[in-house]
Tab-separated table of C-alpha atoms in Angstrom:
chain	number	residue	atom	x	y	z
K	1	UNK	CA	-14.435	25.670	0.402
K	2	UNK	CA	-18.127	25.162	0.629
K	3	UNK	CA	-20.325	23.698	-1.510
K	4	UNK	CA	-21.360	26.768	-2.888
K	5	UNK	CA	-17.705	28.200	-3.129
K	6	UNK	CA	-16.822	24.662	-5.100
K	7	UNK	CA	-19.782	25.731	-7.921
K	8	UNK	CA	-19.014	28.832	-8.292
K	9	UNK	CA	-15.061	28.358	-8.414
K	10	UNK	CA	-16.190	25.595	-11.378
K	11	UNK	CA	-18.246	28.359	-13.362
K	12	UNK	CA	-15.327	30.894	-13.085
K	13	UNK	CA	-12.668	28.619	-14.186
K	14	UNK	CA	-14.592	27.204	-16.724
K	15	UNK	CA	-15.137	30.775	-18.167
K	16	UNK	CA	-11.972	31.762	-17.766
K	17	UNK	CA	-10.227	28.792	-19.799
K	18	UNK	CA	-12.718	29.488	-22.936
K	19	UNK	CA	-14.757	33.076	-22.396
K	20	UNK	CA	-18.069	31.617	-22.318
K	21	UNK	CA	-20.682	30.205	-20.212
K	22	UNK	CA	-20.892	26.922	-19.324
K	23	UNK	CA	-23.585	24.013	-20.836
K	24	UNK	CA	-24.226	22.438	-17.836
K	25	UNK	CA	-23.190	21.890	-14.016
K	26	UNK	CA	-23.110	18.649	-12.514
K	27	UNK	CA	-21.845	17.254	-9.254
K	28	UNK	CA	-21.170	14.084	-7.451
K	29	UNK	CA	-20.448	13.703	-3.603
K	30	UNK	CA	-17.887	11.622	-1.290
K	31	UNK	CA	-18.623	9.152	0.808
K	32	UNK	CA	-18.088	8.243	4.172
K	33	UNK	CA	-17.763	4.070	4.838
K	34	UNK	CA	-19.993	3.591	8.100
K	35	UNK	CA	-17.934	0.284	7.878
K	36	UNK	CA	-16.881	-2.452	5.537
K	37	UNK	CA	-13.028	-1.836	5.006
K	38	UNK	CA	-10.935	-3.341	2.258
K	39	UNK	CA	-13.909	-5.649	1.947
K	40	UNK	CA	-14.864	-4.158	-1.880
K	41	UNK	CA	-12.005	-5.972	-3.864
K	42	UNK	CA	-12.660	-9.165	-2.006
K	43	UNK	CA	-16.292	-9.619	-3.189
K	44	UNK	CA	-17.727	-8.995	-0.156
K	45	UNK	CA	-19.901	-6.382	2.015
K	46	UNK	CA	-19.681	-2.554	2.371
K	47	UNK	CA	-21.521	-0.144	4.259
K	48	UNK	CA	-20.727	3.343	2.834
K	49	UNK	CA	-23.045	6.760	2.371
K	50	UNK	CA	-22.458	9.835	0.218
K	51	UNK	CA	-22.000	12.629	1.856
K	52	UNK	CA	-22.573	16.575	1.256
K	53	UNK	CA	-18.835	17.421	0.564
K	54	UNK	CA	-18.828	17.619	-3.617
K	55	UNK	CA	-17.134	17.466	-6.928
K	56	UNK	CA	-18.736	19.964	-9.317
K	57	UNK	CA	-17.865	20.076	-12.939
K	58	UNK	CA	-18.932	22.759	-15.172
K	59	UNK	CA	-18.895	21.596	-18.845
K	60	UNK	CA	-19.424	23.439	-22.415
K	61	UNK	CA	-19.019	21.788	-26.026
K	62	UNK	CA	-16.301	22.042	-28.360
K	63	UNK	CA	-15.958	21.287	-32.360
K	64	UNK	CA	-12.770	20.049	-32.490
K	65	UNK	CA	-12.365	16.541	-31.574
K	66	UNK	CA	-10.461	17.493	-28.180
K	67	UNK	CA	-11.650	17.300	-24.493
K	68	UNK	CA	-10.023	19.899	-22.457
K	69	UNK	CA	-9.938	19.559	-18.659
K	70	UNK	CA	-8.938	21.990	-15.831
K	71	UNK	CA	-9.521	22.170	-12.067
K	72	UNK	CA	-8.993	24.554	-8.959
K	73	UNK	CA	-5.534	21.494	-7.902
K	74	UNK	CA	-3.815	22.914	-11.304
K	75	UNK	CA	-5.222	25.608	-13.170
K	76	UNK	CA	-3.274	25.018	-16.256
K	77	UNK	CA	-5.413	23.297	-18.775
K	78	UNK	CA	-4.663	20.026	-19.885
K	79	UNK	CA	-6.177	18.707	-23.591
K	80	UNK	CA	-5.736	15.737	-25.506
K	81	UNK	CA	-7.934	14.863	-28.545
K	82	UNK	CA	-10.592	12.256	-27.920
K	83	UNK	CA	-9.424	9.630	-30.467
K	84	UNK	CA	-5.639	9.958	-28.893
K	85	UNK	CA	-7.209	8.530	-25.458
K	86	UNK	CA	-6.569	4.620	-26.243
K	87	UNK	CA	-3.229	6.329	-26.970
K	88	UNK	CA	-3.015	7.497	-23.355
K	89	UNK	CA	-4.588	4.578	-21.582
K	90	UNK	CA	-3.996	2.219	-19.871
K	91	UNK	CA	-0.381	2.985	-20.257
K	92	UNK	CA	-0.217	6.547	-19.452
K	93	UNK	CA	1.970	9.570	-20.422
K	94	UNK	CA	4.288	10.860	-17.836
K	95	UNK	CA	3.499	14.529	-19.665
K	96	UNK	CA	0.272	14.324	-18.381
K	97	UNK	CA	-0.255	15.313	-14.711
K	98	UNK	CA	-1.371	12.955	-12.216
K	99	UNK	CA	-4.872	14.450	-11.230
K	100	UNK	CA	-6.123	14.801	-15.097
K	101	UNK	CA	-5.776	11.433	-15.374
K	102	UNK	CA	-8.885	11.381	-13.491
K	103	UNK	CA	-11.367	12.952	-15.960
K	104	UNK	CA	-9.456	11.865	-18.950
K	105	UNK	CA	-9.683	8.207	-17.697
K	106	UNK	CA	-13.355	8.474	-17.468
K	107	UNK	CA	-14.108	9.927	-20.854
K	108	UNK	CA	-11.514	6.700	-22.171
K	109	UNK	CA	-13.590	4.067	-20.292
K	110	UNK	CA	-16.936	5.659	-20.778
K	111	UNK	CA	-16.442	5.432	-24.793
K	112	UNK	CA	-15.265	1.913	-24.403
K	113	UNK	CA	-18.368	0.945	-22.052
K	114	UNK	CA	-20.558	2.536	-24.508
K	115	UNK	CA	-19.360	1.015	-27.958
K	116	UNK	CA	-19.066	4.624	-28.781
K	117	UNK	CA	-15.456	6.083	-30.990
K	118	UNK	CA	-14.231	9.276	-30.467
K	119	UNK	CA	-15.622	10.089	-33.942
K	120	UNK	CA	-19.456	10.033	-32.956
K	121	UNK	CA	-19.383	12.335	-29.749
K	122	UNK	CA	-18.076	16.370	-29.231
K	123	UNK	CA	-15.291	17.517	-28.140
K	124	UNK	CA	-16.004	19.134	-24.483
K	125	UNK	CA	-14.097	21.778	-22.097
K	126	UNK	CA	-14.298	20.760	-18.597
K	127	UNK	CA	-13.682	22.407	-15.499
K	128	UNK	CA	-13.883	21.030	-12.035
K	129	UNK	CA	-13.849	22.344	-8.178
K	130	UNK	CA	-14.464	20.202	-5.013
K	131	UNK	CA	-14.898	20.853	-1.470
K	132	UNK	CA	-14.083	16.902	-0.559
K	133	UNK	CA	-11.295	17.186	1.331
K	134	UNK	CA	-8.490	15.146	-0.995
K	135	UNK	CA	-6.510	12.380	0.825
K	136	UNK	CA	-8.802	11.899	3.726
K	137	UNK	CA	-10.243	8.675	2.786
K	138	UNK	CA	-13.614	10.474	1.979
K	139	UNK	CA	-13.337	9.170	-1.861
K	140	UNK	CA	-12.448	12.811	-3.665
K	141	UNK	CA	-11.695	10.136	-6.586
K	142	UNK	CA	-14.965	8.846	-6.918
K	143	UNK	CA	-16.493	12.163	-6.907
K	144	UNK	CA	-14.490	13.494	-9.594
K	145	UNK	CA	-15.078	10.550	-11.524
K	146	UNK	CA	-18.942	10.405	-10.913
K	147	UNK	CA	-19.374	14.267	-11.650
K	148	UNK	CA	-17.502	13.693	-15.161
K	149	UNK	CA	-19.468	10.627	-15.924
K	150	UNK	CA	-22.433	11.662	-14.941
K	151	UNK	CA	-21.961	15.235	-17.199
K	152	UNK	CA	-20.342	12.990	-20.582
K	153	UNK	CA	-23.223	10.421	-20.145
K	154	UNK	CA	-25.291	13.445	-20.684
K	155	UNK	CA	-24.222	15.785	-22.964
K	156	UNK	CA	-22.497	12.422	-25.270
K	157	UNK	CA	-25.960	10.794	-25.067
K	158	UNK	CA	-24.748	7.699	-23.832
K	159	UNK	CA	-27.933	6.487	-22.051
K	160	UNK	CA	-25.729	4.549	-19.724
K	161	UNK	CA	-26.929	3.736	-16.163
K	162	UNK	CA	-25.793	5.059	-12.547
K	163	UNK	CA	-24.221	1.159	-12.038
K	164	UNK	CA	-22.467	1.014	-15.197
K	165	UNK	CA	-20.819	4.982	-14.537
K	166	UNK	CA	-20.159	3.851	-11.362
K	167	UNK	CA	-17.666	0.446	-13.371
K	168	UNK	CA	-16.701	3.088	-15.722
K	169	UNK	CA	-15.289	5.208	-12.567
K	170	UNK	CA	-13.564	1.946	-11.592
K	171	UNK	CA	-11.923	1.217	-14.859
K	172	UNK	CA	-10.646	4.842	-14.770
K	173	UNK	CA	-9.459	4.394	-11.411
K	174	UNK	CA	-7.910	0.971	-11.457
K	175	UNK	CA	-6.758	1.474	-15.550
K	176	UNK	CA	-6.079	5.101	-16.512
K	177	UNK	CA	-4.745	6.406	-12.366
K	178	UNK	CA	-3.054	3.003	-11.763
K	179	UNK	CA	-4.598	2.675	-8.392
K	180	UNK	CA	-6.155	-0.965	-7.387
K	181	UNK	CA	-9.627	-0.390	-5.724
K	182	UNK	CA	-12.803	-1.968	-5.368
K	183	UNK	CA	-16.145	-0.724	-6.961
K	184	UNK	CA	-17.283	1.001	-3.446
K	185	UNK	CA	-16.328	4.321	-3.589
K	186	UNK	CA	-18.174	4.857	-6.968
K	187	UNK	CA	-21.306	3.173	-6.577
K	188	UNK	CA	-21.777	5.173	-3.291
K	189	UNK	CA	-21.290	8.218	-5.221
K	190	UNK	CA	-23.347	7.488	-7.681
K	191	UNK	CA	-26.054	5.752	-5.719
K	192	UNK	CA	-26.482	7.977	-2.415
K	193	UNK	CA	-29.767	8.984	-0.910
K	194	UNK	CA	-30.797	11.393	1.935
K	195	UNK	CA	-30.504	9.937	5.173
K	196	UNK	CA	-29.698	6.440	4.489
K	197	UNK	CA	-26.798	4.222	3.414
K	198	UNK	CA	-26.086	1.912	0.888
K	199	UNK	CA	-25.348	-1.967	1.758
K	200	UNK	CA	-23.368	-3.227	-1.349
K	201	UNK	CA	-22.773	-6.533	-2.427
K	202	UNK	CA	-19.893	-6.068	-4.289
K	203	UNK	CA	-19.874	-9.390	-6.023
K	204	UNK	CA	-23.238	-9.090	-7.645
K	205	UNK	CA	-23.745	-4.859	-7.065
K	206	UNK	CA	-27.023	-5.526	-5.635
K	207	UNK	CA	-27.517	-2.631	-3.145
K	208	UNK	CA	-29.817	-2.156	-0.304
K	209	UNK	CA	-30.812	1.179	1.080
K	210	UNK	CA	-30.501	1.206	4.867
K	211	UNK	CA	-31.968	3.597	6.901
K	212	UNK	CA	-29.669	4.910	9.094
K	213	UNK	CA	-31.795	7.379	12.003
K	214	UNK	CA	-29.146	9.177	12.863
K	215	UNK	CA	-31.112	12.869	13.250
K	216	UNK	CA	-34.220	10.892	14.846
K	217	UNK	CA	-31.285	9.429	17.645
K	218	UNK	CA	-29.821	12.616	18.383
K	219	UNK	CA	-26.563	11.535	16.815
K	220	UNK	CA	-24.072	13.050	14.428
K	221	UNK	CA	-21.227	11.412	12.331
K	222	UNK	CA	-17.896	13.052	12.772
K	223	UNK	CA	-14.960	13.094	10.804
K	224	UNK	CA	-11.761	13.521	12.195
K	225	UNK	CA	-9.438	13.818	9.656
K	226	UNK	CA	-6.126	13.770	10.885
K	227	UNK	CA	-4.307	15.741	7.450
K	228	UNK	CA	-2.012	12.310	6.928
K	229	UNK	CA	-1.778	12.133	3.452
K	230	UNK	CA	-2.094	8.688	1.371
K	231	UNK	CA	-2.702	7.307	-1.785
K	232	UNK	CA	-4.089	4.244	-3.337
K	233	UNK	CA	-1.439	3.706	-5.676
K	234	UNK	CA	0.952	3.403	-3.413
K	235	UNK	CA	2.867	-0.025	-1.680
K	236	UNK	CA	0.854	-0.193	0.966
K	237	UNK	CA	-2.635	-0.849	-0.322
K	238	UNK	CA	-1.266	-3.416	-3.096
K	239	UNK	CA	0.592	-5.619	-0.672
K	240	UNK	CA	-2.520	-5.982	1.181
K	241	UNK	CA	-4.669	-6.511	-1.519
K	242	UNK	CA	-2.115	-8.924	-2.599
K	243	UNK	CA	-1.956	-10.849	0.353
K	244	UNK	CA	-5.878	-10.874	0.304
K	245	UNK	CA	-5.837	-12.914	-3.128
K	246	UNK	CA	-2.789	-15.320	-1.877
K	247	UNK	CA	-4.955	-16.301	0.663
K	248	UNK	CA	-8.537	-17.150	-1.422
K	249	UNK	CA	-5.997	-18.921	-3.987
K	250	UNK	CA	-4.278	-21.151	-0.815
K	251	UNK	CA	-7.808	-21.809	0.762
K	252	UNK	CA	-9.311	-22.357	-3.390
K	253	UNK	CA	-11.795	-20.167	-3.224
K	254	UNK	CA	-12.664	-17.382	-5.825
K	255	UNK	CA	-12.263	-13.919	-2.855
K	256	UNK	CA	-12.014	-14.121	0.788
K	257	UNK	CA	-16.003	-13.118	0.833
K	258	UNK	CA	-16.459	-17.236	0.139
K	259	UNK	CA	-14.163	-17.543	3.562
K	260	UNK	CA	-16.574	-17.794	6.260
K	261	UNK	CA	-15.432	-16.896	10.216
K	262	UNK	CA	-15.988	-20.642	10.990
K	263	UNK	CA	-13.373	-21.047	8.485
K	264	UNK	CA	-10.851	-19.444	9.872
K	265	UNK	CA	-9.196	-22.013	12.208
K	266	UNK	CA	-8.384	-24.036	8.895
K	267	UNK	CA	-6.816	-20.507	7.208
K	268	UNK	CA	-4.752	-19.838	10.244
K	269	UNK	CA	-3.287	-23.571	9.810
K	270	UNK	CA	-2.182	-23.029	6.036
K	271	UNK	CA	-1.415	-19.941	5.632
K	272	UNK	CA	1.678	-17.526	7.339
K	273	UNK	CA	0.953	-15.223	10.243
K	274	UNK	CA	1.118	-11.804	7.799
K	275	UNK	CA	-1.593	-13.808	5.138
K	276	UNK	CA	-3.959	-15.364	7.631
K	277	UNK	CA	-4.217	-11.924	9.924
K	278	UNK	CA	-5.453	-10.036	6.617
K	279	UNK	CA	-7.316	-13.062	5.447
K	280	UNK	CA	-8.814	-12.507	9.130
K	281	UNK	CA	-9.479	-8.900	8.948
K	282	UNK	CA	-11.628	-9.611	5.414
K	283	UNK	CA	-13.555	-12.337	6.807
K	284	UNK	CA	-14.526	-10.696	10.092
K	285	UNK	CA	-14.798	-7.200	8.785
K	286	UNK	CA	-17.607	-9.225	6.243
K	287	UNK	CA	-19.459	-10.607	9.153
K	288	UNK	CA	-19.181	-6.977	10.984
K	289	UNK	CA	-21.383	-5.275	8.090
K	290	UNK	CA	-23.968	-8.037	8.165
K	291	UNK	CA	-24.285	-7.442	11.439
K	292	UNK	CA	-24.189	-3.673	11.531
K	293	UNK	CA	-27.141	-3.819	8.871
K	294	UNK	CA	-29.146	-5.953	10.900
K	295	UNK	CA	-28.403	-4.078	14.166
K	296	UNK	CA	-29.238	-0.694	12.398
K	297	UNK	CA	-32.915	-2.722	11.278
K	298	UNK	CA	-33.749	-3.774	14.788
K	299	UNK	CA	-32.076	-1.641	16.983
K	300	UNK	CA	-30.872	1.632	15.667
K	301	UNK	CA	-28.101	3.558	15.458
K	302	UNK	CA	-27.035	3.629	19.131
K	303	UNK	CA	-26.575	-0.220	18.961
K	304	UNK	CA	-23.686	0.436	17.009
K	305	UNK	CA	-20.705	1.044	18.285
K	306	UNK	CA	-19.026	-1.767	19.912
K	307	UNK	CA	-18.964	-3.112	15.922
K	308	UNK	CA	-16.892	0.293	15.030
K	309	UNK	CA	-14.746	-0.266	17.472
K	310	UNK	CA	-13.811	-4.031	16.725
K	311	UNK	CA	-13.691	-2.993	13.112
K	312	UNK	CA	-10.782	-0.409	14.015
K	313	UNK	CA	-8.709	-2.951	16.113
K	314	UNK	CA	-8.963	-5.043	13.175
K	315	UNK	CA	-8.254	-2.644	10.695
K	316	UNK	CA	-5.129	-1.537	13.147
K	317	UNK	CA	-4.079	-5.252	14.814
K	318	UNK	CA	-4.747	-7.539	11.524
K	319	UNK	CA	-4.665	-5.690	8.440
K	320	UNK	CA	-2.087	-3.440	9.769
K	321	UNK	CA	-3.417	-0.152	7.775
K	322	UNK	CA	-4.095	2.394	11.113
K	323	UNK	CA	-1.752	5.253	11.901
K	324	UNK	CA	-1.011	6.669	15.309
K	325	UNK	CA	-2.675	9.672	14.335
K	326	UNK	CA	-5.726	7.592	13.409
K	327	UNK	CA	-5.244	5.481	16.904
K	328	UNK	CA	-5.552	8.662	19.168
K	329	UNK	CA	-8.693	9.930	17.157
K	330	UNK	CA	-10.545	7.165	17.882
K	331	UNK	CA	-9.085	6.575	21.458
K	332	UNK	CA	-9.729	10.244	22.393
K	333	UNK	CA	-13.110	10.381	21.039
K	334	UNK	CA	-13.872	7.172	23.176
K	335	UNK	CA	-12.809	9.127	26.023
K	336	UNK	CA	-14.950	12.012	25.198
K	337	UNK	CA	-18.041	9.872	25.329
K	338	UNK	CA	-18.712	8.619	21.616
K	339	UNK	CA	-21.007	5.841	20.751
K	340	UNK	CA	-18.026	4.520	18.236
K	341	UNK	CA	-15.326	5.262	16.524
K	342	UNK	CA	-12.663	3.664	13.588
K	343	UNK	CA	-10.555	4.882	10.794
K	344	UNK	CA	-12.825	4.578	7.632
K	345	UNK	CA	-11.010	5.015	4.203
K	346	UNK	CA	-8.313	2.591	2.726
K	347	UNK	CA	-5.517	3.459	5.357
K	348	UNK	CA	-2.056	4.671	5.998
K	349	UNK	CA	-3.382	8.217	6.742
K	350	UNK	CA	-6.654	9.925	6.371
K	351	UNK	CA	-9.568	10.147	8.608
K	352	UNK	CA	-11.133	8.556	11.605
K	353	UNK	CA	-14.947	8.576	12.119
K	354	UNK	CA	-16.540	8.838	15.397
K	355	UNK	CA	-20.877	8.662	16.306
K	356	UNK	CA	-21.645	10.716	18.793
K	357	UNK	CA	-24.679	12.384	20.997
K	358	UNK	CA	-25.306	16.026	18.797
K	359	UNK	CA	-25.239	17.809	21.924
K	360	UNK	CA	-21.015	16.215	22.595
K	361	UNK	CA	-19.793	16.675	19.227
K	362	UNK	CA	-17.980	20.019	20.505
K	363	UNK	CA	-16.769	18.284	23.767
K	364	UNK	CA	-15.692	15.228	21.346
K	365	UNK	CA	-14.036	17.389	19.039
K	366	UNK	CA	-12.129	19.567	21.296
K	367	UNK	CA	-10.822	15.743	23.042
K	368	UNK	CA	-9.851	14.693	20.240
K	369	UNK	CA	-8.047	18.102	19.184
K	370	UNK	CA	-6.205	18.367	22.425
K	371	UNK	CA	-5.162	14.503	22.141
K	372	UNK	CA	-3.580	15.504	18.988
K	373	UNK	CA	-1.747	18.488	20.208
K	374	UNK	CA	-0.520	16.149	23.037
K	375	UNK	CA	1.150	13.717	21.120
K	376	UNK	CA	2.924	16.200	19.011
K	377	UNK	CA	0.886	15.976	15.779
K	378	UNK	CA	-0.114	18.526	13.147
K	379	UNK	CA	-3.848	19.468	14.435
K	380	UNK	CA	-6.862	17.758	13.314
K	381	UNK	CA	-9.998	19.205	10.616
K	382	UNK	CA	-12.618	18.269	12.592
K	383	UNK	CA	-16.129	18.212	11.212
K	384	UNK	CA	-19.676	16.644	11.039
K	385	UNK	CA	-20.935	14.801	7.589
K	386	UNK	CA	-24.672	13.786	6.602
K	387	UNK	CA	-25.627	11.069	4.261
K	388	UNK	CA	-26.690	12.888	1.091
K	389	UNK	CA	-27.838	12.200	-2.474
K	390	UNK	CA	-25.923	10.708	-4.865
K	391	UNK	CA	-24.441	12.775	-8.214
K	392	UNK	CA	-26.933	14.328	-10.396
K	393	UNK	CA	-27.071	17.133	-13.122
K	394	UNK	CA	-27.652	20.788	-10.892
K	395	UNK	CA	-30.068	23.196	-11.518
């Protein structure tokens, strides 16, 4: 579905469900992390851009109290009234289906941000399409959280910021889905601009635009997603963020960001072999951004990709979170003559990233395709990305 497809699907469902044109259309994009992984929770350093792939949402007003929510996943509506929310979260209702949580979550943590009850804002019909492919660690989450926000800000007069929708999009994430991320994927949704990427600080949320040349190199991003499914609410991600906060608590400090790489020697000694090789991954991966911002500053985008690929073998040797599918991406891509290459996204399935010369990406992409067909896997979506602007209110 293009981006096109995904705002008109939006309009058509949304006048479907109540026989009437929408208020307003507003979308927010997915992100691609250049590099940074698993970093976000652990106060430290991110490099991520937003990308064109979007979440539109196509919203009207209602006078009854109730916010109704459907979406091109599961066309049947679901609707809950706005002062029955604190009902729903943080605890949930298994009679509510997993995605809707979503939407529903942000409208419960954007009232709470805002001091706001349900009594003093209008009941709303949503309806929502995206052309961010879901489970390829390109953040279809964050979109759909930063296109709701963005549209309920709005329309509920909130006069809330683009940093405090992105912690509202967090709170929905981490309270209403149940899943345990970092701030990252919402603040580069929220905060994207043309051509350039974002360099987070996720302890304080200072952000940095970086230019990132990629067009002026002759280079194109491609993602390679390999269609394994995961999820963020699942075992895996927990037990590593777990692991992550057993090892600031035995080394006393507050996240692994206050672990430097000269203090790693003294980790390795008191901590077990699982702990200290994810403690490892952090604290390296941390380093890896800094130096991947100042290498972009000084050198440009070619300079890049030995720092990919140490970030994949970290990602796949230490924090244990790469799939074989994910492996032969980046190894065939190598092959095929790209700059660098890693899994980006939290893991366990997903996508693969590789930077390559624009005249190679077919070569790369046909590598990496018959790699895949090789081994035995399910094929590949192959396709290029461009950082992009952040989510906004569409003409």
């Amino acid at each position: 579905m293009t981006q096109t497809d995904a705002a008109a699907a939006a309009r058509d469902l949304f006048v479907e469900l109540t026989g009437r044109e929408p208020l307003g259309h507003w979308s927010a994009p997915g992100r691609v992390n250049l590099i940074g992984e698993h970093t976000d929770y652990n106060d430290g350093f991110v490099l991520p851009f937003a990308i064109e792939h979007r979440t539109h949402v196509q919203l009207g007003l209602r006078e009854d109290g109730r916010i109704r929510v459907v979406s091109t996943f599961d066309p049947v509506p679901v609707e809950v009234a706005l002062d029955q929310l604190d009902a729903l979260f943080p605890e949930g209702r298994d009679d509510v289906p997993e995605w809707s949580t979503y939407p529903l979550g942000v409208a419960w943590a954007l009232l709470a941000a805002s001091g706001r009850d349900a009594a003093s804002v209008t009941g709303v019909d949503i309806a929502i399409a995206s052309d961010v492919p879901v489970g390829a660690g390109l953040s279809s989450s964050a979109a759909i959280e930063g296109a709701t926000a963005s549209a309920l800000n709005d329309v509920w007069e909130l006069g809330l910021d683009r940093v405090a929708l992105a912690k509202v999009g967090r709170v929905a994430e981490n309270e209403a889905v149940g899943a345990p991320t970092g701030i990252m994927d919402q603040m580069a949704s929220m905060l994207g601009e043309r051509d350039a990427a974002i360099f987070l600080d996720c302890r304080t949320l200072d952000t940095t635009i970086v230019d990132l040349g990629f067009a002026a190199a002759g280079l194109e991003l491609l993602v390679m997603d390999t269609n394994v499914k995961h999820s963020h609410s699942t075992g895996g991600y927990r037990e590593r963020r777990a692991s992550c906060e057993l090892g600031a608590s035995i080394m006393g400090v507050p996240a692994l960001r206050d672990v430097r790489v000269e203090d790693l020697a003294d980790a390795e000694a008191k901590t077990d072999d699982v702990t200290f090789r994810r403690m490892r991954h952090v604290v390296t991966e941390d380093q890896r951004v800094l130096d991947t911002v100042r290498t972009l500053r000084e050198h440009g985008p070619r300079a890049i990709g030995e720092l990919l690929l140490a970030s994949h073998a970290s990602m796949r040797d230490d924090f244990e979170i790469s799939v074989p599918e994910l492996d032969t991406a980046v190894e065939a891509a190598m092959a095929a003559g790209a700059i660098g290459a890693r899994m980006t996204g939290g893991g366990f399935g997903g996508a693969a990233i590789a930077l390559v010369d624009a005249d190679r990406t077919d070569t790369v992409s046909d590598a990496v395709r018959r790699a895949f067909a090789d081994a035995g896997f399910t094929a590949p979506t192959i396709f290029t990305v461009t950082p992009s602007a952040g989510a906004h209110r569409d003409a």
